[in-house]
mmCIF file of C-alpha atoms in Angstrom:
data_model
loop_
_atom_site.group_PDB
_atom_site.id
_atom_site.type_symbol
_atom_site.label_atom_id
_atom_site.label_comp_id
_atom_site.label_asym_id
_atom_site.label_seq_id
_atom_site.Cartn_x
_atom_site.Cartn_y
_atom_site.Cartn_z
ATOM 1 C CA GLN A 35 0.003 -0.010 -0.008
ATOM 2 C CA LYS A 36 1.562 3.243 -1.124
ATOM 3 C CA GLU A 37 1.345 5.967 1.438
ATOM 4 C CA VAL A 38 1.832 9.661 1.900
ATOM 5 C CA GLU A 39 2.315 10.655 5.506
ATOM 6 C CA GLN A 40 1.677 14.062 7.064
ATOM 7 C CA ASN A 41 1.373 15.243 10.608
ATOM 8 C CA SER A 42 -2.332 16.087 11.064
ATOM 9 C CA GLY A 43 -1.614 19.054 13.310
ATOM 10 C CA PRO A 44 -2.938 21.521 14.127
ATOM 11 C CA LEU A 45 0.222 23.454 13.565
ATOM 12 C CA SER A 46 -0.065 26.898 15.170
ATOM 13 C CA VAL A 47 2.214 29.617 13.874
ATOM 14 C CA PRO A 48 2.256 33.325 14.783
ATOM 15 C CA GLU A 49 1.465 35.791 12.037
ATOM 16 C CA GLY A 50 4.557 36.870 10.135
ATOM 17 C CA ALA A 51 6.554 33.743 11.019
ATOM 18 C CA ILE A 52 7.561 30.845 8.751
ATOM 19 C CA ALA A 53 5.265 27.826 8.657
ATOM 20 C CA SER A 54 6.938 24.537 7.821
ATOM 21 C CA LEU A 55 4.898 21.632 6.596
ATOM 22 C CA ASN A 56 6.360 18.215 6.041
ATOM 23 C CA CYS A 57 5.490 15.081 4.105
ATOM 24 C CA THR A 58 7.038 11.661 3.525
ATOM 25 C CA TYR A 59 6.081 9.179 0.877
ATOM 26 C CA SER A 60 6.635 5.460 0.363
ATOM 27 C CA ASP A 61 6.670 5.126 -3.437
ATOM 28 C CA ARG A 62 10.346 5.297 -4.477
ATOM 29 C CA GLY A 63 9.295 5.613 -8.136
ATOM 30 C CA SER A 64 7.280 8.828 -7.611
ATOM 31 C CA GLN A 65 8.567 11.716 -9.717
ATOM 32 C CA SER A 66 5.979 14.419 -9.218
ATOM 33 C CA PHE A 67 5.039 16.157 -5.987
ATOM 34 C CA PHE A 68 2.279 18.585 -5.212
ATOM 35 C CA TRP A 69 0.934 20.747 -2.447
ATOM 36 C CA TYR A 70 -2.749 21.593 -2.293
ATOM 37 C CA ARG A 71 -4.478 23.988 0.054
ATOM 38 C CA GLN A 72 -7.999 23.239 1.299
ATOM 39 C CA TYR A 73 -10.070 25.741 3.236
ATOM 40 C CA SER A 74 -12.727 24.359 5.524
ATOM 41 C CA GLY A 75 -15.800 23.309 3.546
ATOM 42 C CA LYS A 76 -14.131 23.947 0.202
ATOM 43 C CA SER A 77 -12.374 21.810 -2.356
ATOM 44 C CA PRO A 78 -8.589 21.668 -2.703
ATOM 45 C CA GLU A 79 -6.595 24.055 -4.877
ATOM 46 C CA LEU A 80 -3.131 23.443 -6.240
ATOM 47 C CA ILE A 81 -0.550 25.858 -4.840
ATOM 48 C CA MET A 82 2.832 24.296 -5.674
ATOM 49 C CA PHE A 83 4.389 21.476 -7.600
ATOM 50 C CA ILE A 84 7.959 20.254 -7.699
ATOM 51 C CA TYR A 85 9.641 17.617 -9.852
ATOM 52 C CA SER A 86 13.354 18.021 -9.134
ATOM 53 C CA ASN A 87 15.420 17.696 -6.033
ATOM 54 C CA GLY A 88 16.055 20.979 -4.255
ATOM 55 C CA ASP A 89 13.969 24.088 -3.690
ATOM 56 C CA LYS A 90 11.348 25.761 -5.760
ATOM 57 C CA GLU A 91 10.120 29.209 -4.803
ATOM 58 C CA ASP A 92 6.849 30.900 -5.770
ATOM 59 C CA GLY A 93 6.090 34.093 -3.909
ATOM 60 C CA ARG A 94 5.875 33.362 -0.181
ATOM 61 C CA PHE A 95 5.860 29.594 -0.820
ATOM 62 C CA THR A 96 8.890 27.361 -1.174
ATOM 63 C CA ALA A 97 8.641 23.671 -1.901
ATOM 64 C CA GLN A 98 11.586 21.434 -1.006
ATOM 65 C CA LEU A 99 12.183 17.939 -2.357
ATOM 66 C CA ASN A 100 14.652 15.253 -1.293
ATOM 67 C CA LYS A 101 13.974 12.092 -3.271
ATOM 68 C CA ALA A 102 16.716 10.120 -1.493
ATOM 69 C CA SER A 103 14.974 10.728 1.831
ATOM 70 C CA GLN A 104 11.508 10.541 0.236
ATOM 71 C CA TYR A 105 10.700 13.826 1.837
ATOM 72 C CA VAL A 106 8.787 16.862 0.619
ATOM 73 C CA SER A 107 8.201 20.073 2.511
ATOM 74 C CA LEU A 108 6.404 23.352 2.073
ATOM 75 C CA LEU A 109 7.578 26.595 3.665
ATOM 76 C CA ILE A 110 5.260 29.600 3.952
ATOM 77 C CA ARG A 111 7.058 32.838 4.728
ATOM 78 C CA ASP A 112 5.433 35.840 6.353
ATOM 79 C CA SER A 113 2.457 33.747 7.359
ATOM 80 C CA GLN A 114 -0.944 35.453 7.138
ATOM 81 C CA PRO A 115 -4.229 34.527 8.813
ATOM 82 C CA SER A 116 -5.542 33.752 5.322
ATOM 83 C CA ASP A 117 -3.005 30.931 5.158
ATOM 84 C CA SER A 118 -4.967 29.090 7.841
ATOM 85 C CA ALA A 119 -6.162 25.959 6.053
ATOM 86 C CA THR A 120 -5.414 22.246 5.627
ATOM 87 C CA TYR A 121 -2.437 21.560 3.391
ATOM 88 C CA LEU A 122 -2.458 18.344 1.423
ATOM 89 C CA CYS A 123 0.692 16.735 0.109
ATOM 90 C CA ALA A 124 0.264 14.573 -3.021
ATOM 91 C CA VAL A 125 2.582 12.426 -5.072
ATOM 92 C CA ASN A 126 2.131 10.565 -8.302
ATOM 93 C CA ASP A 127 1.623 6.796 -8.134
ATOM 94 C CA SER A 128 4.472 5.396 -10.236
ATOM 95 C CA SER A 129 2.474 2.303 -11.219
ATOM 96 C CA ALA A 130 -0.946 3.833 -11.853
ATOM 97 C CA SER A 131 -2.395 6.945 -13.458
ATOM 98 C CA LYS A 132 -3.370 8.732 -10.321
ATOM 99 C CA ILE A 133 -1.935 10.676 -7.453
ATOM 100 C CA ILE A 134 -1.921 9.738 -3.795
ATOM 101 C CA PHE A 135 -2.954 12.332 -1.219
ATOM 102 C CA GLY A 136 -1.784 12.573 2.327
ATOM 103 C CA SER A 137 -4.342 13.188 5.027
ATOM 104 C CA GLY A 138 -3.335 16.813 5.379
ATOM 105 C CA THR A 139 -1.852 19.117 7.994
ATOM 106 C CA ARG A 140 -4.111 21.709 9.521
ATOM 107 C CA LEU A 141 -2.337 25.041 9.801
ATOM 108 C CA SER A 142 -3.544 27.854 12.015
ATOM 109 C CA ILE A 143 -1.970 31.299 11.854
ATOM 110 C CA ARG A 144 -2.577 33.233 15.026
ATOM 111 C CA PRO A 145 -2.683 37.053 14.832
ATOM 112 C CA GLY B 44 -6.133 28.506 -13.885
ATOM 113 C CA ALA B 45 -8.424 25.953 -15.443
ATOM 114 C CA VAL B 46 -12.084 25.892 -14.349
ATOM 115 C CA VAL B 47 -14.021 22.819 -13.284
ATOM 116 C CA SER B 48 -17.633 23.122 -12.301
ATOM 117 C CA GLN B 49 -19.931 20.746 -10.414
ATOM 118 C CA HIS B 50 -23.658 20.590 -10.195
ATOM 119 C CA PRO B 51 -25.483 20.563 -7.904
ATOM 120 C CA SER B 52 -23.437 22.174 -5.137
ATOM 121 C CA TRP B 53 -25.606 20.511 -2.536
ATOM 122 C CA VAL B 54 -28.435 17.984 -2.561
ATOM 123 C CA ILE B 55 -30.714 16.445 0.062
ATOM 124 C CA CYS B 56 -32.511 13.273 -0.816
ATOM 125 C CA LYS B 57 -34.494 10.487 0.747
ATOM 126 C CA SER B 58 -32.949 7.090 1.408
ATOM 127 C CA GLY B 59 -33.339 4.814 -1.559
ATOM 128 C CA THR B 60 -33.288 7.458 -4.268
ATOM 129 C CA SER B 61 -30.564 8.017 -6.822
ATOM 130 C CA VAL B 62 -28.609 11.223 -7.180
ATOM 131 C CA LYS B 63 -26.619 12.383 -10.196
ATOM 132 C CA ILE B 64 -23.679 14.760 -9.904
ATOM 133 C CA GLU B 65 -22.206 16.479 -12.954
ATOM 134 C CA CYS B 66 -18.600 17.535 -13.375
ATOM 135 C CA ARG B 67 -17.633 19.787 -16.251
ATOM 136 C CA SER B 68 -14.294 21.159 -17.432
ATOM 137 C CA LEU B 69 -15.229 24.598 -18.716
ATOM 138 C CA ASP B 70 -12.161 25.773 -20.575
ATOM 139 C CA PHE B 71 -10.220 22.656 -21.425
ATOM 140 C CA GLN B 72 -10.852 19.095 -22.512
ATOM 141 C CA ALA B 73 -10.349 16.324 -19.985
ATOM 142 C CA THR B 74 -9.818 12.743 -21.087
ATOM 143 C CA THR B 75 -9.415 11.799 -17.451
ATOM 144 C CA MET B 76 -11.405 13.022 -14.457
ATOM 145 C CA PHE B 77 -11.222 11.855 -10.883
ATOM 146 C CA TRP B 78 -14.004 11.448 -8.334
ATOM 147 C CA TYR B 79 -13.220 11.821 -4.627
ATOM 148 C CA ARG B 80 -15.216 11.588 -1.455
ATOM 149 C CA GLN B 81 -14.420 13.336 1.774
ATOM 150 C CA PHE B 82 -16.089 12.789 5.126
ATOM 151 C CA PRO B 83 -15.940 15.561 7.728
ATOM 152 C CA LYS B 84 -12.457 16.137 9.094
ATOM 153 C CA GLN B 85 -11.087 13.302 7.024
ATOM 154 C CA SER B 86 -8.813 13.147 4.026
ATOM 155 C CA LEU B 87 -9.743 12.914 0.396
ATOM 156 C CA MET B 88 -10.501 9.429 -0.772
ATOM 157 C CA LEU B 89 -10.205 8.602 -4.428
ATOM 158 C CA MET B 90 -13.276 6.686 -5.520
ATOM 159 C CA ALA B 91 -12.637 6.189 -9.217
ATOM 160 C CA THR B 92 -10.906 7.463 -12.318
ATOM 161 C CA SER B 93 -13.274 8.435 -15.086
ATOM 162 C CA ASN B 94 -11.993 7.873 -18.650
ATOM 163 C CA GLU B 95 -13.673 9.423 -21.690
ATOM 164 C CA GLY B 96 -14.976 6.737 -23.975
ATOM 165 C CA SER B 97 -14.181 3.806 -21.725
ATOM 166 C CA LYS B 98 -15.113 2.287 -18.404
ATOM 167 C CA ALA B 99 -14.165 3.954 -15.191
ATOM 168 C CA THR B 100 -11.476 2.471 -12.953
ATOM 169 C CA TYR B 101 -12.703 2.040 -9.413
ATOM 170 C CA GLU B 102 -10.567 1.981 -6.293
ATOM 171 C CA GLN B 103 -10.596 -1.074 -4.084
ATOM 172 C CA GLY B 104 -13.648 -1.187 -1.879
ATOM 173 C CA VAL B 105 -15.756 1.140 -4.020
ATOM 174 C CA GLU B 106 -18.871 -0.533 -5.386
ATOM 175 C CA LYS B 107 -19.090 0.165 -9.114
ATOM 176 C CA ASP B 108 -22.745 -0.806 -9.232
ATOM 177 C CA LYS B 109 -23.579 1.736 -6.571
ATOM 178 C CA PHE B 110 -21.460 4.586 -7.852
ATOM 179 C CA LEU B 111 -22.069 4.775 -11.586
ATOM 180 C CA ILE B 112 -19.677 6.889 -13.585
ATOM 181 C CA ASN B 113 -20.177 8.004 -17.150
ATOM 182 C CA HIS B 114 -17.637 10.106 -19.009
ATOM 183 C CA ALA B 115 -19.745 10.922 -22.033
ATOM 184 C CA SER B 116 -17.610 13.672 -23.537
ATOM 185 C CA LEU B 117 -14.253 15.392 -23.121
ATOM 186 C CA THR B 118 -15.838 17.997 -20.846
ATOM 187 C CA LEU B 119 -18.416 16.070 -18.856
ATOM 188 C CA SER B 120 -18.289 13.231 -16.338
ATOM 189 C CA THR B 121 -21.216 12.208 -14.132
ATOM 190 C CA LEU B 122 -21.400 10.284 -10.917
ATOM 191 C CA THR B 123 -24.656 8.676 -9.992
ATOM 192 C CA VAL B 124 -25.127 7.459 -6.420
ATOM 193 C CA THR B 125 -27.765 4.756 -6.759
ATOM 194 C CA SER B 126 -30.107 3.793 -3.932
ATOM 195 C CA ALA B 127 -28.461 6.285 -1.636
ATOM 196 C CA HIS B 128 -28.415 5.639 2.114
ATOM 197 C CA PRO B 129 -27.457 7.894 5.038
ATOM 198 C CA GLU B 130 -23.933 6.458 5.099
ATOM 199 C CA ASP B 131 -23.439 7.843 1.602
ATOM 200 C CA SER B 132 -23.793 11.368 2.931
ATOM 201 C CA SER B 133 -20.496 13.058 2.185
ATOM 202 C CA PHE B 134 -18.708 15.755 0.190
ATOM 203 C CA TYR B 135 -18.160 14.547 -3.359
ATOM 204 C CA ILE B 136 -15.495 16.329 -5.400
ATOM 205 C CA CYS B 137 -14.341 15.854 -8.950
ATOM 206 C CA SER B 138 -11.078 16.963 -10.462
ATOM 207 C CA ALA B 139 -9.378 16.998 -13.830
ATOM 208 C CA PRO B 140 -5.807 17.519 -14.933
ATOM 209 C CA ARG B 141 -5.389 20.203 -17.536
ATOM 210 C CA GLN B 142 -2.674 18.132 -19.179
ATOM 211 C CA GLU B 143 -2.884 14.358 -19.322
ATOM 212 C CA GLU B 144 0.896 14.128 -18.986
ATOM 213 C CA VAL B 145 0.755 15.816 -15.575
ATOM 214 C CA LEU B 146 -2.014 14.085 -13.697
ATOM 215 C CA GLY B 147 -0.995 15.659 -10.404
ATOM 216 C CA GLU B 148 -1.756 19.199 -11.498
ATOM 217 C CA GLN B 149 -5.439 18.749 -10.882
ATOM 218 C CA PHE B 150 -8.124 21.358 -10.885
ATOM 219 C CA PHE B 151 -10.945 20.587 -8.501
ATOM 220 C CA GLY B 152 -14.592 21.333 -8.818
ATOM 221 C CA PRO B 153 -16.261 23.144 -5.907
ATOM 222 C CA GLY B 154 -17.740 19.889 -4.608
ATOM 223 C CA THR B 155 -21.243 18.552 -3.997
ATOM 224 C CA ARG B 156 -22.470 18.078 -0.508
ATOM 225 C CA LEU B 157 -24.838 15.121 -0.402
ATOM 226 C CA THR B 158 -27.174 14.532 2.557
ATOM 227 C CA VAL B 159 -29.265 11.393 2.576
ATOM 228 C CA LEU B 160 -32.161 11.393 5.038
#
């Protein structure tokens, strides 16, 4: 059973600080990695994707990938209350045409 | 970004009735669409992969005779919950990748909240 593991949280971070979200995955063949944000009662939206080892920055968001350690992370700089949501890590299933979602980390930014 | 719509956004029905949910890609064509279910405070659960012009692929444990999927065109997939029961009450969400080569870059519909009385 291929798995994507995330700490469920809640992760509480003060406004303006850096929020760090982590994810590990079991499928060594996975090549594509994604972060989705889901507000309560809404559907997920894609915020970042990363395919190569290292860092990828997009505005206040940085995705980090280490395939050797099977580890993906998302950093959110200058956290805002509007960043409070559940963040879902997802990776492609190397043997099937689908992606596998983690259970999500609930992030709370306190003013 | 790409737009995916769902209809209805919410539905309440009596136990034993069937409910159809539509998922449309509005500004791109989608050979593949995915159907998920999410119970309160739980993670997304992939139910099935909908393939235009062919049978859907169901995940283990999902009853294909209960959750009928039809991908009639490159912009429309439907999920019919047959003989719905209260335990089927959930948030049903569809998604589609804009590019078939990058399945993970999925655009989600707004979801349909189903309540079965």
